[in-house]
Structure formats: C-alpha cells, structure tokens
Amino acid sequence: MSPETEQQYKNQIAALYAEIEKLKNQHTKAIQRQQYGLNWIDVPEVFEKEAENAIPVLIEDKSKAIKNADGKPTHILIEGDNYHALTCLNYTHAGKIDVIYIDPPYNTGSDGFTYKDARFLDKFPNGKPVPKDDPLRHSTWLSFMDKRLRLAKNLLSDKGVIFISKYLEESSELDWWFKNGDSGKEFLGIKYFDTTDQTTRLFYPDWIIKLADGRICILDTKGGNTASSQETKDKAEELHRRITVLNRTSKRKYCGGIVIFANGQWYINDCEEYNYSGSNLTNLGWKTLAWKAL
C-alpha cells in the first residue's frame, strides 16, 4: 500500500470517527431535551355521567346573606362539591377571574381524602377513602385534580394566575400536570427562543411570590453548571423582557430573575443581559436577595 493510499484511509477513518461523535452528541442532546410524561389510570367519578346531561344550579339562601351599603363589591360563598361549583362558574365567569387559590387534598393516606369512585358506589355512597396502600392512590388523586384544574383554568382571565397549596406527597404529580402536553400549556409557561437549537420553547419559573410591597416576583433557581449555560442565559433574558412588558402594560408591578445560592446567601440577576461566572458576581450585575415576602 502506497503512503498516499494509507493516508487516504486514515483521513476517511478520521472523518467517520468525527461523524460518529457528532451523531452521539446530537443523540445525547435529544435525550436530555426530551419531554417525558406521566400516564395514569383515569378513575371514574360518580357524577361524570350525570354531568354530561345535567347542569348544576346555584340556589341562593337569603337567610345567610350579609348586606351593607358600603359600596364595596359583593362576594359570593358557594357551598357544595367543588366540581359542581366550578362547572356553574364556567357558565357565568369564564375568562373573568384574575386570581384563584386552591388548597387541594394532600393525599397523604391519612388526611381523610375520599373519592366518589363510580366502581364502588354501592359500598361507599359518600366516597371511598384513599389509604396510603391503595394501588390507585396517585391515579385517584390525579383524576380528581385533573378535572377540577381544567375547569379552574377556563375561568382565568388573560392576566389571571392560579396559586396552589401543595404538599410534597403529590408535588411532582402536580407540577407535571401543568407541564404536560395540554393545549393551553402556553398560558402556564414563558416562551423563550433557544439560541442553541434555533427554536421556540417553554420554561416554567420555580416561584411566583407576592412581596410585602405588593409586587409579584417571578423567580427561577439555578446552580452549578446550569447557572452558566446558554439555555439559562436565553431564559433569563426572556424573563427580563417579559417583566419589562408586564410593568409597562399592567397596573400591577412585577420583578424577578434568576436566583442562585452562593457563599452562604442568595443572589439574583435581573439584568437585561445575563452573565454568570463562579466568582465576582456583583461585577456581573448580581445582587443579594433581600426581599420580604408576604
């Protein structure tokens, strides 16, 4: 074999190795960015069939009304199953609610969570207890939450927000519901442009907090290598743009940014251009986090 032919083979082998490495990197990145979901067994609830052909009706109890002439808005207290109440409100208040706060069952197995499982109505007419060892415990809770959250989301106005008191027992399932492939998911996340892959994506800030001065604070926590990634830079700069627009167009005031824990304290970056290194944070626009939440 001549030296020229041998060199040609070496060049071809080197090119093949380079192509293999390129494909491996693309495959690894695709796996890392893949959005996995959670599937659960939909546990039927007693009134689902009834609700298809019947509309819940609210009946006013005038004996319990509290009236005065102070000119302030009149509030309504609805007593009943939350599914039925939310269904009624979807007829009268769809797209009109600015703030929703819910405190769902924590599903610890000992908190009294019961579910009107259509399969066991004869044995448990008032609802079947969901103990910790129930094989469908999480599926039952997700079935319960899914229907009610979808109804609640329909009530939100364009600027509406929903706050959920959650217990660690079901926190991963609840976070997943908001991030799952729902047709309205763009209202629950922030669109940003991924400059690495040249595509539009969604991200979901970790915290939405009301501060003592009335501002709404939107925070996304990072640490280690994630704080210095191009992905975080893209998210941070889009979050800054979004907050700027909100403050220009809304009566409510907003703030926020990327937060990290370093040197025994929390820092925030709310700059128009995001920069991070492991040292000299203050020189890059990072400030110590010293806000007071309500």
Coordinates of C-alpha atoms in Angstrom, one line a residue:
M1 CA 0.0 0.0 0.0
S2 CA 1.4 3.3 -1.0
P3 CA 1.8 6.1 1.5
E4 CA -0.8 8.2 -0.4
T5 CA -3.4 5.4 -0.2
E6 CA -2.7 4.8 3.5
Q7 CA -3.1 8.5 4.3
Q8 CA -6.5 8.5 2.3
Y9 CA -7.7 5.6 4.5
K10 CA -6.6 7.4 7.7
N11 CA -8.4 10.5 6.6
Q12 CA -11.6 8.5 5.8
I13 CA -11.4 6.8 9.2
A14 CA -10.9 10.1 11.0
A15 CA -13.9 11.6 9.1
L16 CA -16.0 8.6 10.2
Y17 CA -15.0 9.0 13.8
A18 CA -15.9 12.7 13.7
E19 CA -19.3 11.9 12.2
I20 CA -19.9 9.3 14.9
E21 CA -19.1 11.8 17.6
K22 CA -21.3 14.4 16.0
L23 CA -24.3 11.9 16.0
K24 CA -23.6 10.8 19.6
N25 CA -23.7 14.4 20.7
Q26 CA -26.9 15.1 18.8
H27 CA -28.5 11.9 20.3
T28 CA -27.4 12.8 23.8
K29 CA -28.8 16.4 23.5
A30 CA -32.1 15.0 22.1
I31 CA -32.5 12.6 25.1
Q32 CA -31.7 15.4 27.5
R33 CA -34.3 17.7 26.0
Q34 CA -37.0 15.0 25.5
Q35 CA -40.2 15.8 27.4
Y36 CA -41.4 12.7 29.2
G37 CA -44.9 12.5 30.6
L38 CA -46.8 10.6 33.3
N39 CA -49.8 8.5 32.4
W40 CA -52.3 7.4 35.0
I41 CA -55.4 5.2 35.1
D42 CA -58.4 7.5 34.9
V43 CA -60.5 6.5 38.0
P44 CA -64.2 7.2 37.2
E45 CA -66.0 9.7 39.4
V46 CA -69.7 9.1 40.2
F47 CA -71.1 12.3 38.7
E48 CA -69.2 12.3 35.4
K49 CA -72.0 10.6 33.5
E50 CA -74.6 12.8 35.3
A51 CA -72.7 16.0 34.4
E52 CA -73.0 15.2 30.6
N53 CA -76.7 15.8 30.6
A54 CA -77.3 18.0 33.6
I55 CA -76.3 21.5 34.6
P56 CA -75.7 22.2 38.3
V57 CA -77.9 25.1 39.6
L58 CA -77.0 27.5 42.4
I59 CA -79.8 28.2 44.9
E60 CA -79.5 31.4 47.0
D61 CA -80.0 31.1 50.7
K62 CA -81.2 34.6 51.6
S63 CA -81.3 33.9 55.3
K64 CA -77.4 33.8 55.3
A65 CA -76.9 37.0 53.3
I66 CA -74.7 39.7 54.8
K67 CA -75.6 43.1 53.3
N68 CA -74.4 46.6 53.8
A69 CA -74.3 49.8 51.9
D70 CA -70.5 50.5 51.9
G71 CA -70.2 50.4 48.1
K72 CA -67.7 47.6 48.1
P73 CA -68.0 44.6 45.8
T74 CA -70.5 41.8 46.7
H75 CA -68.9 38.5 47.4
I76 CA -70.4 35.1 46.9
L77 CA -69.8 32.0 49.0
I78 CA -70.7 28.8 47.2
E79 CA -71.2 25.7 49.4
G80 CA -71.1 22.4 47.5
D81 CA -68.8 20.0 45.6
N82 CA -66.0 22.0 44.0
Y83 CA -66.6 20.2 40.7
H84 CA -70.2 21.4 40.6
A85 CA -69.3 24.9 41.7
L86 CA -66.6 25.2 39.1
T87 CA -69.0 24.0 36.4
C88 CA -71.5 26.7 37.4
L89 CA -68.9 29.4 37.3
N90 CA -67.8 28.3 33.9
Y91 CA -71.2 29.4 32.6
T92 CA -71.0 32.8 34.4
H93 CA -67.4 33.7 34.9
A94 CA -65.3 32.0 32.2
G95 CA -62.2 34.1 31.4
K96 CA -63.1 36.7 34.1
I97 CA -61.2 35.6 37.2
D98 CA -57.8 37.2 37.9
V99 CA -56.7 35.2 40.9
I100 CA -57.5 31.6 42.0
Y101 CA -56.2 30.0 45.2
I102 CA -56.9 26.3 45.9
D103 CA -55.9 24.1 48.8
P104 CA -56.4 20.5 47.4
P105 CA -56.3 17.2 49.3
Y106 CA -52.7 16.3 50.2
N107 CA -53.3 12.6 49.6
T108 CA -51.0 11.5 52.5
G109 CA -53.1 8.4 53.1
S110 CA -54.2 9.7 56.4
D111 CA -55.7 13.2 55.6
G112 CA -59.2 12.0 55.0
F113 CA -59.2 12.3 51.2
T114 CA -62.2 10.4 49.8
Y115 CA -63.2 9.9 46.2
K116 CA -66.6 9.0 44.9
D117 CA -65.3 6.1 42.8
A118 CA -68.1 5.0 40.5
R119 CA -67.0 1.4 40.7
F120 CA -67.6 1.2 44.5
L121 CA -70.7 3.5 44.8
D122 CA -72.8 0.7 46.5
K123 CA -70.3 0.1 49.2
F124 CA -69.1 3.8 49.6
P125 CA -72.0 6.1 48.7
N126 CA -70.4 9.1 50.4
G127 CA -67.0 8.5 48.9
K128 CA -64.3 5.8 49.1
P129 CA -61.4 6.5 51.5
V130 CA -58.0 6.5 49.8
P131 CA -55.5 4.9 52.2
K132 CA -51.7 5.0 51.7
D133 CA -51.5 1.4 50.4
D134 CA -54.2 1.9 47.8
P135 CA -52.7 0.7 44.5
L136 CA -54.5 3.5 42.6
R137 CA -53.9 6.2 45.2
H138 CA -51.9 8.6 42.9
S139 CA -54.1 7.8 39.9
T140 CA -57.2 8.6 42.0
W141 CA -55.7 11.9 43.1
L142 CA -54.7 12.9 39.6
S143 CA -58.1 12.0 38.3
F144 CA -59.6 14.2 41.0
M145 CA -57.3 17.1 40.3
D146 CA -57.2 17.0 36.5
K147 CA -61.0 17.6 36.1
R148 CA -61.1 20.4 38.6
L149 CA -57.9 22.2 37.4
R150 CA -59.2 22.2 33.8
L151 CA -62.4 23.8 34.9
A152 CA -60.5 26.3 37.0
K153 CA -58.1 27.2 34.2
N154 CA -61.1 28.1 32.0
L155 CA -62.1 30.8 34.5
L156 CA -58.8 32.7 34.3
S157 CA -58.6 36.0 32.5
D158 CA -55.7 36.9 30.2
K159 CA -53.8 38.2 33.2
G160 CA -55.1 35.6 35.6
V161 CA -52.9 33.4 37.9
I162 CA -53.6 30.3 39.9
F163 CA -51.9 29.6 43.3
I164 CA -51.9 26.0 44.6
S165 CA -51.1 25.0 48.2
K166 CA -49.2 21.7 47.7
Y167 CA -47.8 19.1 49.9
L168 CA -44.6 17.2 49.0
E169 CA -46.5 14.0 48.9
E170 CA -48.0 14.9 45.5
S171 CA -45.8 17.9 44.4
S172 CA -44.2 16.1 41.5
E173 CA -47.6 15.0 40.1
L174 CA -49.0 18.5 40.4
D175 CA -46.0 20.1 38.7
W176 CA -46.3 17.6 36.0
W177 CA -50.0 18.4 35.3
F178 CA -49.1 22.0 34.5
K179 CA -46.1 20.9 32.3
N180 CA -47.9 18.1 30.5
G181 CA -48.9 18.3 26.8
D182 CA -52.1 20.3 27.3
S183 CA -53.4 22.6 24.5
G184 CA -53.3 25.6 26.9
K185 CA -49.8 25.0 28.2
E186 CA -48.5 28.3 26.7
F187 CA -50.6 30.1 29.4
L188 CA -48.7 28.3 32.2
G189 CA -45.1 28.8 31.0
I190 CA -42.9 31.5 29.4
K191 CA -41.9 31.3 25.8
Y192 CA -38.3 31.8 25.0
F193 CA -36.0 31.4 22.0
D194 CA -33.4 28.6 22.3
T195 CA -30.4 30.2 20.5
T196 CA -28.5 26.8 20.5
D197 CA -31.2 24.9 18.7
Q198 CA -32.8 27.9 17.0
T199 CA -36.3 27.1 18.2
T200 CA -39.0 28.4 20.5
R201 CA -39.5 26.6 23.8
L202 CA -41.3 27.0 27.1
F203 CA -39.9 27.2 30.6
Y204 CA -41.7 27.2 33.9
P205 CA -40.3 29.6 36.7
D206 CA -39.9 27.9 40.0
W207 CA -41.5 30.5 42.2
I208 CA -44.2 33.2 41.9
I209 CA -44.2 35.2 45.1
K210 CA -46.1 38.3 46.3
L211 CA -43.8 40.7 48.1
A212 CA -44.7 42.8 51.1
D213 CA -44.7 45.9 48.9
G214 CA -47.3 44.4 46.6
R215 CA -45.1 43.4 43.7
I216 CA -45.4 40.0 42.1
C217 CA -41.9 38.3 41.9
I218 CA -41.1 35.6 39.3
L219 CA -38.0 33.6 40.2
D220 CA -36.2 30.7 38.6
T221 CA -33.5 29.0 40.7
K222 CA -30.2 27.7 39.2
G223 CA -26.9 26.4 40.5
G224 CA -23.6 25.0 39.3
N225 CA -23.3 24.4 35.6
T226 CA -26.9 25.2 34.9
A227 CA -26.3 28.8 36.0
S228 CA -23.7 29.3 33.3
S229 CA -25.4 27.5 30.4
Q230 CA -26.6 29.2 27.3
E231 CA -30.1 27.9 28.0
T232 CA -30.2 29.8 31.3
K233 CA -29.0 32.9 29.6
D234 CA -31.8 32.6 27.0
K235 CA -34.4 32.1 29.7
A236 CA -33.1 34.9 31.9
E237 CA -33.1 37.5 29.1
E238 CA -36.6 36.5 28.0
L239 CA -37.8 36.7 31.6
H240 CA -36.4 40.2 31.9
R241 CA -38.2 41.2 28.7
R242 CA -41.4 39.7 29.9
I243 CA -41.3 41.5 33.2
T244 CA -40.5 44.8 31.4
V245 CA -43.6 44.4 29.2
L246 CA -45.8 43.5 32.2
N247 CA -44.6 46.6 34.1
R248 CA -45.4 48.7 31.1
T249 CA -48.8 47.3 30.4
S250 CA -50.2 46.3 33.8
K251 CA -51.3 48.2 36.8
R252 CA -49.7 45.5 39.0
K253 CA -45.9 45.7 39.4
Y254 CA -43.6 42.8 38.7
C255 CA -40.0 41.9 39.4
G256 CA -37.8 38.8 39.3
G257 CA -34.9 37.0 37.6
I258 CA -32.5 34.1 38.0
V259 CA -31.5 33.3 41.6
I260 CA -28.6 31.2 42.9
F261 CA -27.3 30.3 46.4
A262 CA -23.6 31.1 46.7
N263 CA -21.2 32.0 49.6
G264 CA -23.9 31.4 52.2
Q265 CA -26.5 33.8 50.7
W266 CA -29.0 34.2 47.8
Y267 CA -28.2 36.3 44.8
I268 CA -30.5 37.5 41.9
N269 CA -29.7 38.6 38.4
D270 CA -32.4 40.7 36.8
C271 CA -30.3 42.3 34.2
E272 CA -31.2 42.9 30.5
E273 CA -28.1 40.9 29.6
Y274 CA -27.4 37.8 31.7
N275 CA -23.9 36.9 32.7
Y276 CA -22.6 34.4 35.2
S277 CA -19.2 33.1 36.5
G278 CA -18.4 31.3 39.7
S279 CA -16.8 34.5 41.2
N280 CA -17.2 38.3 41.1
L281 CA -21.0 38.0 40.9
T282 CA -21.5 41.7 41.9
N283 CA -19.4 42.8 38.9
L284 CA -21.7 40.9 36.6
G285 CA -24.9 42.5 37.9
W286 CA -25.8 40.0 40.6
K287 CA -27.4 41.5 43.8
T288 CA -28.0 40.0 47.2
L289 CA -31.6 38.9 47.6
A290 CA -33.2 40.8 50.4
W291 CA -36.9 41.0 49.7
K292 CA -39.6 40.4 52.2
A293 CA -42.4 38.0 51.1
L294 CA -45.9 38.1 52.5

